[in-house]
CSV table of N, CA and C in Angstrom, one decimal:
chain,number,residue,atom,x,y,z
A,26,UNK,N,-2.2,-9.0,-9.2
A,26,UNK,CA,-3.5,-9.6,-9.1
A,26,UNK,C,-4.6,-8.5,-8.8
A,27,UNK,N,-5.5,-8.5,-9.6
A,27,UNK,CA,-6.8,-7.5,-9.7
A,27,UNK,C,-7.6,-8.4,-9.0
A,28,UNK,N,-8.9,-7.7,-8.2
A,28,UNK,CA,-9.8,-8.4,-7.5
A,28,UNK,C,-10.9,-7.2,-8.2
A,29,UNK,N,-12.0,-7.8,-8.7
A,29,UNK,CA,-13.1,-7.1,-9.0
A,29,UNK,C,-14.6,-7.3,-8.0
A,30,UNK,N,-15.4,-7.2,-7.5
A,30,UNK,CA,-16.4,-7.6,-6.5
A,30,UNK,C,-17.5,-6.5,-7.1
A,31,UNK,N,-18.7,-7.7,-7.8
A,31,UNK,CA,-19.9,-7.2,-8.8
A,31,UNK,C,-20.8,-7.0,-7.9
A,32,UNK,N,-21.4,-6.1,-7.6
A,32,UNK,CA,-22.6,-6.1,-6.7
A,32,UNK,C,-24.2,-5.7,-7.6
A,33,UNK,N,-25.0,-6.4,-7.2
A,33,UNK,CA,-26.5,-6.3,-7.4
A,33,UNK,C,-27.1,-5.1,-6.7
A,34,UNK,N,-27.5,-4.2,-6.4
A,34,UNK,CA,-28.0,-3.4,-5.3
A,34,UNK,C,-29.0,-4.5,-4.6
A,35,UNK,N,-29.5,-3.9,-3.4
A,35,UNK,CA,-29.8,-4.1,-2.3
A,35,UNK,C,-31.3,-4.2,-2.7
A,36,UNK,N,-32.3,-5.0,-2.0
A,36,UNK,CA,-33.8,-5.2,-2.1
A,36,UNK,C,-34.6,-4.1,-2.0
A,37,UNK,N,-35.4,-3.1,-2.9
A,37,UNK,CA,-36.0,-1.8,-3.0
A,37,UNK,C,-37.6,-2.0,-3.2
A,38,UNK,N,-37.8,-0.7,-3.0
A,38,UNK,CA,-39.7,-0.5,-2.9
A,38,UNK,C,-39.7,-0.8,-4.1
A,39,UNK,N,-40.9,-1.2,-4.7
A,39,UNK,CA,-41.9,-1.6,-6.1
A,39,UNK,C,-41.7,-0.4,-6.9
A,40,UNK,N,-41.4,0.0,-8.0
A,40,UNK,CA,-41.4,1.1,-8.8
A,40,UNK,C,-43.0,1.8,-8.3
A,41,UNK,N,-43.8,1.0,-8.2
A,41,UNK,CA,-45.3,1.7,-8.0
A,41,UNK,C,-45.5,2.9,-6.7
A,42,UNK,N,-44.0,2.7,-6.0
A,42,UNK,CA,-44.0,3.6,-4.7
A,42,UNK,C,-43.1,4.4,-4.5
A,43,UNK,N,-42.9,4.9,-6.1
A,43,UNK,CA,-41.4,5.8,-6.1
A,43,UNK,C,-42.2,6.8,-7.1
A,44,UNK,N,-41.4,7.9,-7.3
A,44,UNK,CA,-41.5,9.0,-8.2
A,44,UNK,C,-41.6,8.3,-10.2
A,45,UNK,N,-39.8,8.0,-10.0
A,45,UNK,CA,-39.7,6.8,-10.9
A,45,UNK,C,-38.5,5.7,-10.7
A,46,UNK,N,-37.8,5.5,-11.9
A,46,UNK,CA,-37.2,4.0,-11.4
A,46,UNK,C,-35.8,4.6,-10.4
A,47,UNK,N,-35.1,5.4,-11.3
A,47,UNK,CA,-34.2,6.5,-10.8
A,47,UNK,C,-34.4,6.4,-9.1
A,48,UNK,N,-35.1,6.9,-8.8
A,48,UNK,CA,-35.2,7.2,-6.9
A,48,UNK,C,-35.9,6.4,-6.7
A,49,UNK,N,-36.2,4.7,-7.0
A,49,UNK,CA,-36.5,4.0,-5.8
A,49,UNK,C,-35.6,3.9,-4.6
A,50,UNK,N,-36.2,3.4,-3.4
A,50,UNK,CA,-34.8,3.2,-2.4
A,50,UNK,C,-34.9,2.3,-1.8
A,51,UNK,N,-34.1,1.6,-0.8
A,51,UNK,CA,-34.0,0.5,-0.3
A,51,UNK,C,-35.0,0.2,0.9
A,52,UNK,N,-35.6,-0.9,0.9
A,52,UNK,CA,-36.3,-1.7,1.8
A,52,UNK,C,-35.5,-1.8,3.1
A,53,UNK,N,-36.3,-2.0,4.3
A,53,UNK,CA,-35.9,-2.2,5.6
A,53,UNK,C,-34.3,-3.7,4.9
A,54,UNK,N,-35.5,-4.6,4.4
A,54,UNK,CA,-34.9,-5.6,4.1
A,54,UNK,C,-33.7,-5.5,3.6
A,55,UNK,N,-33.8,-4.9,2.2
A,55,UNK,CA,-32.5,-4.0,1.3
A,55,UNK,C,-31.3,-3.5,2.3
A,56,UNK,N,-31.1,-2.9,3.4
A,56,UNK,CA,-30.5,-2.4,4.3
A,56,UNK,C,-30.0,-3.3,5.0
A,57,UNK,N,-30.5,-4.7,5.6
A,57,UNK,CA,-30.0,-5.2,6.5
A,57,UNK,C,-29.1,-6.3,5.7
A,58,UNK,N,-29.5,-6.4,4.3
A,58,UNK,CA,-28.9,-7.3,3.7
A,58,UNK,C,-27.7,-6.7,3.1
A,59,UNK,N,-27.5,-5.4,2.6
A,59,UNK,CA,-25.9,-4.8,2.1
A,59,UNK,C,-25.2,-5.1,3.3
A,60,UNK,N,-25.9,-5.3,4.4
A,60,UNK,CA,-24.8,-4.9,5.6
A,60,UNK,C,-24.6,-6.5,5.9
A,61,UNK,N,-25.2,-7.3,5.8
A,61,UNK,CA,-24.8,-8.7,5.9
A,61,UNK,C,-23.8,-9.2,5.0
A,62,UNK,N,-23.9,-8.7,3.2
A,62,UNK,CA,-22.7,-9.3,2.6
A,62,UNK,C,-21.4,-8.4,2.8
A,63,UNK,N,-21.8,-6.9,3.1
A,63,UNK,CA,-20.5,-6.1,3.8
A,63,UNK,C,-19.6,-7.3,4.8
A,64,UNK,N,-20.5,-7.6,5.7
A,64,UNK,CA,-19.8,-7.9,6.5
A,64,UNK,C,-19.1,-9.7,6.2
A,65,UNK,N,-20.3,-10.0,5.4
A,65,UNK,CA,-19.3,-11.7,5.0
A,65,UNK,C,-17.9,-11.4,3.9
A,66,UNK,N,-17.9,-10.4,3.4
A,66,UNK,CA,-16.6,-9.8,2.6
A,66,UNK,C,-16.0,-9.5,3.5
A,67,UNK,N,-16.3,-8.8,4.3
A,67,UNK,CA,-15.1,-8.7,5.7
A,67,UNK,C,-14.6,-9.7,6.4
A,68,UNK,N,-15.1,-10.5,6.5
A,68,UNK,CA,-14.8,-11.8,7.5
A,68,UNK,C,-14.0,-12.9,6.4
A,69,UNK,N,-14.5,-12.7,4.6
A,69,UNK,CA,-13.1,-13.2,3.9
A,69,UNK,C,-12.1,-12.5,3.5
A,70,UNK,N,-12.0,-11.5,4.6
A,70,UNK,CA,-11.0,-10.5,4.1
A,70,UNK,C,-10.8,-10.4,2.4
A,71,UNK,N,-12.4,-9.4,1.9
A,71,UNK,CA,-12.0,-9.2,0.4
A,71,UNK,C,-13.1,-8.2,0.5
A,72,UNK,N,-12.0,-7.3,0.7
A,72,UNK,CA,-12.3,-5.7,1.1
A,72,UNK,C,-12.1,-4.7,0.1
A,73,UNK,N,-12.8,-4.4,-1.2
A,73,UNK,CA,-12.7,-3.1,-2.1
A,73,UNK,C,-11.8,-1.8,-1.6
A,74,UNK,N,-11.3,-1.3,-2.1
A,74,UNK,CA,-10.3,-0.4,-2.2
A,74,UNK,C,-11.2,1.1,-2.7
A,75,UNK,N,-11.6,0.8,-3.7
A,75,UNK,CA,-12.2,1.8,-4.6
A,75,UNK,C,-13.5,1.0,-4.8
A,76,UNK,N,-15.1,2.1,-4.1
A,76,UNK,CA,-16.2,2.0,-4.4
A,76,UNK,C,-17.4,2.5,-5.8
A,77,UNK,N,-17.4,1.7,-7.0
A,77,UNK,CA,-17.5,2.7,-7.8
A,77,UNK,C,-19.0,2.2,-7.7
A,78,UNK,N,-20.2,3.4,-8.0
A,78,UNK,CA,-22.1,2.9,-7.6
A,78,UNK,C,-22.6,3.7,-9.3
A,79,UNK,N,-23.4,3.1,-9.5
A,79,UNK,CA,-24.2,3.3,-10.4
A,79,UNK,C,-25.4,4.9,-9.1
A,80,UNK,N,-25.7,5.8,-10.0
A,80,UNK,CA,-26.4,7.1,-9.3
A,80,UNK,C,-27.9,6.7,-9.2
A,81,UNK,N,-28.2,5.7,-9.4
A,81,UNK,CA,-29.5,5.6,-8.8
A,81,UNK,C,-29.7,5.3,-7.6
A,82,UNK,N,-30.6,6.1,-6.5
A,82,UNK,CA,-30.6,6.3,-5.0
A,82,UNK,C,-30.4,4.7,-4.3
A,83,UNK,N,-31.1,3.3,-5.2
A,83,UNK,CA,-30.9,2.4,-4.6
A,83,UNK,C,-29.3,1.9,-5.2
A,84,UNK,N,-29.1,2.1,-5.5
A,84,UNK,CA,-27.5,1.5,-5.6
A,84,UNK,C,-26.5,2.3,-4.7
A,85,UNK,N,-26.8,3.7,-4.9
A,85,UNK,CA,-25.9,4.6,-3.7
A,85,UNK,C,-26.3,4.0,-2.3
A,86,UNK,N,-27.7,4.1,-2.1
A,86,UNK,CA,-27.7,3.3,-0.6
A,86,UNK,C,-26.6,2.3,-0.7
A,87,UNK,N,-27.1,1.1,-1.5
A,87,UNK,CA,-26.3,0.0,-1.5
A,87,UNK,C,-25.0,0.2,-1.1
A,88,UNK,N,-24.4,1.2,-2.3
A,88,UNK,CA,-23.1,1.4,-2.0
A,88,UNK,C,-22.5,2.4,-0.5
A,89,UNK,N,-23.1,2.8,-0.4
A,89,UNK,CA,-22.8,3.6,1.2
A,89,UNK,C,-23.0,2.9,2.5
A,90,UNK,N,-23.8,2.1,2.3
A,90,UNK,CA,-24.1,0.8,3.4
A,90,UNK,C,-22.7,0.1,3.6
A,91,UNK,N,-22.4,-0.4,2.2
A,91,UNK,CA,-21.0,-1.4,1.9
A,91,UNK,C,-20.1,-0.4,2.4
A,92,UNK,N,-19.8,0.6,2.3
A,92,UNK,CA,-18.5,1.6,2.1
A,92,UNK,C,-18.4,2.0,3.5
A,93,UNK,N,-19.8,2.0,4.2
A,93,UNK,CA,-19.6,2.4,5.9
A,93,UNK,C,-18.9,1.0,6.5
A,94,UNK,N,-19.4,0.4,6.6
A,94,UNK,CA,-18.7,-1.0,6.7
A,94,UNK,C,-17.4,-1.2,6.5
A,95,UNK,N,-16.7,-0.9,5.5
A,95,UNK,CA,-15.4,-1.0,4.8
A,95,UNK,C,-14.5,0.2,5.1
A,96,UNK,N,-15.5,0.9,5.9
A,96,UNK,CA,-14.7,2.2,6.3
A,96,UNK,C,-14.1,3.4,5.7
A,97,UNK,N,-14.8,3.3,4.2
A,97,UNK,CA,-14.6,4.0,3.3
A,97,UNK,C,-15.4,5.4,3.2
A,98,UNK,N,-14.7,6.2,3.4
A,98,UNK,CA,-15.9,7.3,3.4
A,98,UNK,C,-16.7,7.9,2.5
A,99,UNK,N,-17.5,7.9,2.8
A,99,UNK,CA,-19.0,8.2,1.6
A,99,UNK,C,-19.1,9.1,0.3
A,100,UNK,N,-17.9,10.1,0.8
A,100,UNK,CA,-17.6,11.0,-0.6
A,100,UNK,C,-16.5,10.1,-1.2
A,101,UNK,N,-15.5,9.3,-1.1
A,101,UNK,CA,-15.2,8.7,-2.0
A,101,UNK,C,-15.3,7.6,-2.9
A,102,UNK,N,-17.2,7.2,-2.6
A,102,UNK,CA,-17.9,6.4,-3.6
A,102,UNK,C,-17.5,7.3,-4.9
A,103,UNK,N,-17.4,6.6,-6.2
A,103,UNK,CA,-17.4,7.2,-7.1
A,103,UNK,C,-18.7,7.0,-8.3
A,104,UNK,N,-19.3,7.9,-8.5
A,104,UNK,CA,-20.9,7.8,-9.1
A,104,UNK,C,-20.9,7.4,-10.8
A,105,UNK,N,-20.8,7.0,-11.4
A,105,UNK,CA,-21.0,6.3,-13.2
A,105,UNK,C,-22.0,6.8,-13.2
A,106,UNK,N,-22.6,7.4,-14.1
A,106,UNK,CA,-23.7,7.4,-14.9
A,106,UNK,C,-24.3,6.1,-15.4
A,107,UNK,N,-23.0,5.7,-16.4
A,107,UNK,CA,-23.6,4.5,-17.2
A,107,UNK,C,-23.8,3.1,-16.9
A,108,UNK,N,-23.5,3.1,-15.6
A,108,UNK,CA,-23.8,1.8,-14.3
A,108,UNK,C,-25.1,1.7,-14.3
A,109,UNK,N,-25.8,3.1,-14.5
A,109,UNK,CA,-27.7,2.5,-14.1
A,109,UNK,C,-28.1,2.8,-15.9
A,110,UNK,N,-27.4,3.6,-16.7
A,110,UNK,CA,-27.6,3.5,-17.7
A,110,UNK,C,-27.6,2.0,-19.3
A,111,UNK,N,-26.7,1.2,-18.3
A,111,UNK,CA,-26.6,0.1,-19.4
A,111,UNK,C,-24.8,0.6,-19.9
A,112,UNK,N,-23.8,-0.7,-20.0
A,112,UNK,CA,-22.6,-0.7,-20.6
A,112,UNK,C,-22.1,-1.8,-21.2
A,113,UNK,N,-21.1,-1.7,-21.5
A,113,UNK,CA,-20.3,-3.1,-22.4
A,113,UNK,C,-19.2,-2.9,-21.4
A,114,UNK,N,-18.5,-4.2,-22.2
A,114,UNK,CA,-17.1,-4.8,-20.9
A,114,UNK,C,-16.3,-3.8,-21.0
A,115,UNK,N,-15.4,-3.3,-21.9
A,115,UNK,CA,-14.8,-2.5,-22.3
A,115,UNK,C,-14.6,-1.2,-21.8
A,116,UNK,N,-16.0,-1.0,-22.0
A,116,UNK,CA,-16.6,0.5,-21.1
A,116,UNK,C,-16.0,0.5,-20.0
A,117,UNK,N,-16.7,-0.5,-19.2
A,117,UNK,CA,-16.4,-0.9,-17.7
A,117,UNK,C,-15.0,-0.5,-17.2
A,118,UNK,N,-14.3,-1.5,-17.9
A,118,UNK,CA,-12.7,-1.5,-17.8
A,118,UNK,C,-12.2,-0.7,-17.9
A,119,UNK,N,-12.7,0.5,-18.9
A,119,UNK,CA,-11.8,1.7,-19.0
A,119,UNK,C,-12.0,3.0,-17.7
A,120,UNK,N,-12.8,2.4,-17.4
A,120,UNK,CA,-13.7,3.7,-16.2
A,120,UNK,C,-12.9,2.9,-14.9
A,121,UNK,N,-12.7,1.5,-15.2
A,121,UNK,CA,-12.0,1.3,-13.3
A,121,UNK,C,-10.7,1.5,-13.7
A,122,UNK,N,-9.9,1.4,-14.5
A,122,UNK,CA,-8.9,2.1,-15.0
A,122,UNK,C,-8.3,3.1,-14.4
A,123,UNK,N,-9.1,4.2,-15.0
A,123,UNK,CA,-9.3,5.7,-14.7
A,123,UNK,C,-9.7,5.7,-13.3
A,124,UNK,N,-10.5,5.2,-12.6
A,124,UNK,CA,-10.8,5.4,-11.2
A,124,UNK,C,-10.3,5.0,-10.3
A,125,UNK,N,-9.6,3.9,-10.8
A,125,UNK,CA,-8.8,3.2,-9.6
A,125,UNK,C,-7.3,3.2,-9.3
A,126,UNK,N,-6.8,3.5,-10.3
A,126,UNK,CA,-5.4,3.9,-10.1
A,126,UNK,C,-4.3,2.4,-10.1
A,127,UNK,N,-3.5,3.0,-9.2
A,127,UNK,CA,-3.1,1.3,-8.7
A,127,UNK,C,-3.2,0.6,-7.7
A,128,UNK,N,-4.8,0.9,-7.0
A,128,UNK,CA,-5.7,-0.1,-6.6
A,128,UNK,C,-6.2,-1.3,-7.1
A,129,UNK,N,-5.9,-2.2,-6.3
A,129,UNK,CA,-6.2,-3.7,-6.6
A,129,UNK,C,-7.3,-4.5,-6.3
A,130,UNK,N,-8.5,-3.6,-5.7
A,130,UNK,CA,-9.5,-4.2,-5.2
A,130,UNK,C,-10.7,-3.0,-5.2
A,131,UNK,N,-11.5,-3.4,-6.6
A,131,UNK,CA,-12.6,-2.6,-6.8
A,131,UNK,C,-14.1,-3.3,-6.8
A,132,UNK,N,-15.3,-2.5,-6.4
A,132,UNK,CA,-17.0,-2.8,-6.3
A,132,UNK,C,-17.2,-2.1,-7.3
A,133,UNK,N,-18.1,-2.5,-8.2
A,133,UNK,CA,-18.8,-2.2,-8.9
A,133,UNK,C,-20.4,-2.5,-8.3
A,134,UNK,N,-21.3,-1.7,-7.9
A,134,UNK,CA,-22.7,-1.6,-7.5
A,134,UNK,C,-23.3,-1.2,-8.4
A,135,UNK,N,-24.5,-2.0,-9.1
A,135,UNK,CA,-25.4,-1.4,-9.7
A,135,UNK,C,-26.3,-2.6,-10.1
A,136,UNK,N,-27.1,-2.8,-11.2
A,136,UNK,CA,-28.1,-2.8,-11.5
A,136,UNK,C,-28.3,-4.5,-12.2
A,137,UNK,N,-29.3,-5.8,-12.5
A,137,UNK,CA,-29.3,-6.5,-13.5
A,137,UNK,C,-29.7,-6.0,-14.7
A,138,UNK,N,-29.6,-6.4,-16.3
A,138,UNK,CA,-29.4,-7.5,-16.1
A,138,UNK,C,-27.5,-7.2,-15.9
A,139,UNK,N,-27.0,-6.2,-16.1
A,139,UNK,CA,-25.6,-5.6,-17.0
A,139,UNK,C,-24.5,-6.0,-15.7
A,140,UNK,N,-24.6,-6.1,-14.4
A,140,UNK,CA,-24.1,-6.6,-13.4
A,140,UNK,C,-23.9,-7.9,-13.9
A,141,UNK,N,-25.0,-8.4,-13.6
A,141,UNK,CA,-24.7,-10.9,-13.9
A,141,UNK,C,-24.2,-10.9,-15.4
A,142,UNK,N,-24.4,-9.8,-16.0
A,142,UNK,CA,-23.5,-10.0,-17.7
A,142,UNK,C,-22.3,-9.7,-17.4
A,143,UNK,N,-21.5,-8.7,-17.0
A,143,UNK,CA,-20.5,-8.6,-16.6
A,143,UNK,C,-19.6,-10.1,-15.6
A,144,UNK,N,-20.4,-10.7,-14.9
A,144,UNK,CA,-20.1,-11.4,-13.9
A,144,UNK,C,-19.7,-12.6,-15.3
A,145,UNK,N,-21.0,-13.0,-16.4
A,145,UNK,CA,-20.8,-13.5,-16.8
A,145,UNK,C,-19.4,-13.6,-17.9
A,146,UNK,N,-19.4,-12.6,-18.0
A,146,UNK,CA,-18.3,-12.2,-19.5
A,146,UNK,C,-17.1,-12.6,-18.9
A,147,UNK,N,-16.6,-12.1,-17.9
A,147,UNK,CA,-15.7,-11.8,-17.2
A,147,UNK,C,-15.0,-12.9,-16.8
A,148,UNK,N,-15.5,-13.7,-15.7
A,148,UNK,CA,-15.4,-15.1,-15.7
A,148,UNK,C,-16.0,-16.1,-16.4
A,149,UNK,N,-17.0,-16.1,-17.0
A,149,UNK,CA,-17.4,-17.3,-17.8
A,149,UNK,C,-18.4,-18.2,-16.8
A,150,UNK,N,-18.6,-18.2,-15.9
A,150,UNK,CA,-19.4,-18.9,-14.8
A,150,UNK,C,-21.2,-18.7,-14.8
A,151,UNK,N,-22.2,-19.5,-14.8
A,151,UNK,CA,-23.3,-19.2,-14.7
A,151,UNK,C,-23.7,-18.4,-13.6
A,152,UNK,N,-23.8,-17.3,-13.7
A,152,UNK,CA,-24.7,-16.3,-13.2
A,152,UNK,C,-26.2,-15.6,-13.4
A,153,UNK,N,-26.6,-16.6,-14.0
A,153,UNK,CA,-28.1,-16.1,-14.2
A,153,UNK,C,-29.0,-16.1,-13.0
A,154,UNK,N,-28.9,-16.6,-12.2
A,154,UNK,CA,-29.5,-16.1,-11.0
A,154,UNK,C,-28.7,-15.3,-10.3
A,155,UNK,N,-29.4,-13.9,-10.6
A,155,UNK,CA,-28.1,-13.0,-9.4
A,155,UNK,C,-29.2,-12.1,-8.8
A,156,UNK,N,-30.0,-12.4,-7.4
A,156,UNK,CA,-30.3,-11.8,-6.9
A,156,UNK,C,-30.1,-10.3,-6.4
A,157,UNK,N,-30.9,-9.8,-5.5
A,157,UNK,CA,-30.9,-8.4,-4.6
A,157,UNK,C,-29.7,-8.6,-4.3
A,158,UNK,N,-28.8,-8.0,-4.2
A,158,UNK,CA,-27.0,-8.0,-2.9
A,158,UNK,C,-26.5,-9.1,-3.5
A,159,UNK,N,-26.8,-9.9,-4.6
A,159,UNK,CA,-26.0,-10.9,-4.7
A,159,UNK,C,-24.6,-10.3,-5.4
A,160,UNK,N,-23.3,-10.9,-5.0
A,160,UNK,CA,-21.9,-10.5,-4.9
A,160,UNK,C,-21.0,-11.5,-6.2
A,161,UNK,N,-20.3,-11.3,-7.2
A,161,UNK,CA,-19.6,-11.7,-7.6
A,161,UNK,C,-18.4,-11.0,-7.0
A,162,UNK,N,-17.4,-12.2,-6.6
A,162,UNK,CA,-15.7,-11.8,-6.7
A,162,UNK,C,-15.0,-12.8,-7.5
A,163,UNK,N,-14.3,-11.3,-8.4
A,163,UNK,CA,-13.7,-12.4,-9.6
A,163,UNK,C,-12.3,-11.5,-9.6
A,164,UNK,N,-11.6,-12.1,-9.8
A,164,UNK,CA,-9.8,-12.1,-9.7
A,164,UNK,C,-9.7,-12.3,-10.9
A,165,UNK,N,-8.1,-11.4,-11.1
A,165,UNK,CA,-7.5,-11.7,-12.4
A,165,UNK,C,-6.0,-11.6,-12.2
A,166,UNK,N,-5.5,-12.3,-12.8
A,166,UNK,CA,-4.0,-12.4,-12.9
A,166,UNK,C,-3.4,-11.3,-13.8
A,167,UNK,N,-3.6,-10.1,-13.5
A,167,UNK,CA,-3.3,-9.2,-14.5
A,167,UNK,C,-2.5,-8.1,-13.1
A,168,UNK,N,-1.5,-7.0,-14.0
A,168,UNK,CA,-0.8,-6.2,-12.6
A,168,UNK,C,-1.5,-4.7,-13.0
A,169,UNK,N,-2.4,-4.3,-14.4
A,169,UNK,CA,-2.8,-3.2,-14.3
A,169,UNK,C,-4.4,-3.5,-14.8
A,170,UNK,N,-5.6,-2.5,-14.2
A,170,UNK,CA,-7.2,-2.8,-14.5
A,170,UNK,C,-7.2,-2.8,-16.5
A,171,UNK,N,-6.1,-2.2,-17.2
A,171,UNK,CA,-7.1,-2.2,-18.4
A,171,UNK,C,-6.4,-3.5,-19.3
A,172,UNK,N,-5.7,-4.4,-17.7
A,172,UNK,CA,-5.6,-5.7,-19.2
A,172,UNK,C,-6.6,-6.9,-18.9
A,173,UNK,N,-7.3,-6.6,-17.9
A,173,UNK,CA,-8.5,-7.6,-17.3
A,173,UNK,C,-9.6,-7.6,-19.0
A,174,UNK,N,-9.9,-9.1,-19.2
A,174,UNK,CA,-10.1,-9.6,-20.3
A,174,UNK,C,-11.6,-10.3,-19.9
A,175,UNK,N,-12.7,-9.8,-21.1
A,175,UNK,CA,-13.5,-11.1,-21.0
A,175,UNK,C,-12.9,-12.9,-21.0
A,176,UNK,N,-13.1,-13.9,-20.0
A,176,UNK,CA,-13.3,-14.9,-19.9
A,176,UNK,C,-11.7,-15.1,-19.3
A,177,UNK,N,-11.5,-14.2,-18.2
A,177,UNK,CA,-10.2,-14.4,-18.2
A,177,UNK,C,-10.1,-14.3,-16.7
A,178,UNK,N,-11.4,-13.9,-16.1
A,178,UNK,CA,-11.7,-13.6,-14.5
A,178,UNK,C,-11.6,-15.3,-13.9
A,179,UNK,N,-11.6,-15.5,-12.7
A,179,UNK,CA,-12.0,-16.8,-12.0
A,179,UNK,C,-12.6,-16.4,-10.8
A,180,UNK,N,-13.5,-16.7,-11.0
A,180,UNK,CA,-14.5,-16.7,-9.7
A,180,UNK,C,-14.2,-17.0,-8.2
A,181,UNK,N,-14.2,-16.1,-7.6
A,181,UNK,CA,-13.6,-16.5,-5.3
A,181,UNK,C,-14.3,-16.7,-5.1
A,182,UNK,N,-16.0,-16.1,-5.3
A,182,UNK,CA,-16.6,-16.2,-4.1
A,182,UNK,C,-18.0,-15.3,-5.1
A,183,UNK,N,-19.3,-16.5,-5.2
A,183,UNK,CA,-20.5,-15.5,-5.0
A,183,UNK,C,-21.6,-15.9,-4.4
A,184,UNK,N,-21.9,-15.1,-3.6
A,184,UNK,CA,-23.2,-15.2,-2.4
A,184,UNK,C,-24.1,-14.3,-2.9
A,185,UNK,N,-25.2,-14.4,-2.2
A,185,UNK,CA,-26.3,-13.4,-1.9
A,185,UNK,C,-27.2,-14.0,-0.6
A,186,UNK,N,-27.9,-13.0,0.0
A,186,UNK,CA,-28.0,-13.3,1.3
A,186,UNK,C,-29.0,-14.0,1.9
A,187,UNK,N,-29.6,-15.0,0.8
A,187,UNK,CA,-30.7,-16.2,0.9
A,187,UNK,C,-29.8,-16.7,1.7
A,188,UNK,N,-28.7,-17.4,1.0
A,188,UNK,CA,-27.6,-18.2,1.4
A,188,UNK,C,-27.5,-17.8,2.5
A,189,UNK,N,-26.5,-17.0,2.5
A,189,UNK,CA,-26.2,-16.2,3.8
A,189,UNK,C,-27.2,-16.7,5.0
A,190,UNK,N,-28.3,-16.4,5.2
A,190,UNK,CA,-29.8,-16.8,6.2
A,190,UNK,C,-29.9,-18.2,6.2
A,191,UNK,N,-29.6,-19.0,5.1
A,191,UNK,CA,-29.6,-20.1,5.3
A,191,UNK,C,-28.6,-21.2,5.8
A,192,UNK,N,-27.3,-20.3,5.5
A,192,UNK,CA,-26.3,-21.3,6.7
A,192,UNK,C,-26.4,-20.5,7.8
A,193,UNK,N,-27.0,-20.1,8.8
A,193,UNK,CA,-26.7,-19.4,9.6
A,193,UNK,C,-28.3,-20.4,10.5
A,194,UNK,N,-29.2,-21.0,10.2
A,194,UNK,CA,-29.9,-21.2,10.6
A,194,UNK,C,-30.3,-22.8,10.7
């Protein structure tokens, strides 16, 4: 069993208050919310193994927020290029592959729309609304990352932290 966990990055400044899109970074807000879904993955025990982040500053936040949480330490986020650059499924697959080893439980952090398309391909579930931090966990019945198939994922568990605020209140 493979466990894949899609992340959105975290809520960031307006492009209008960055250099360019590359080094936006995360909002007060952005911050308190990776650490909210960090911690609702922890409490369903579905804890990544291997953190892989797209290199733009708001996704590495993202992903280092999640990884302090998880107790993963921060140099072994592993950085993709092509996570903030745009990819196909394929791609994807071959890079957790290579990155993960025989790890069963990987994050993928980065960007829409190529996050909720993945979420989509993957499992086949409506994900067109995939907020800031919003989390796909999608499982596969497969024992190695490069036989994980589009439409072949089933969905555990997807939040984002509206929700989250809203059962809590």
């Amino acid at each position: 069993m493979k466990r894949l966990i899609l992340v959105r990055h975290a809520k960031t400044e307006p492009l209008t208050d960055a250099e360019n899109d590359f080094s936006r970074q995360l909002k007060k807000r952005g911050h308190k919310d990776a650490r909210m879904i960090a911690d609702h993955l922890i409490g369903k025990s579905l804890v990544p193994e291997v953190v892989i982040s797209s290199p733009a500053r708001r996704a590495l936040q993202t992903a280092r927020i999640m990884a302090g949480s998880f107790s993963i330490p921060e140099a072994d986020i592993q950085e993709v290029p092509f996570v903030y650059d745009g990819f196909a499924l394929d791609e994807l697959v071959s890079k957790i592959a290579e990155l993960s080893g025989d790890k069963d439980s990987v994050m993928v952090v980065g960007h829409n729309p190529d996050i909720a398309l993945m979420a989509i391909q993957f499992a086949g579930d409506n994900f067109f609304h995939f907020p800031t931090s919003a989390t796909a966990v999608i499982g596969f019945s497969v024992s190695e990352w490069n036989q994980i198939k589009a439409g072949a994922g089933r969905t555990e568990m997807f939040v984002y932290p509206k929700e989250l605020k809203g059962k809590k209140e």
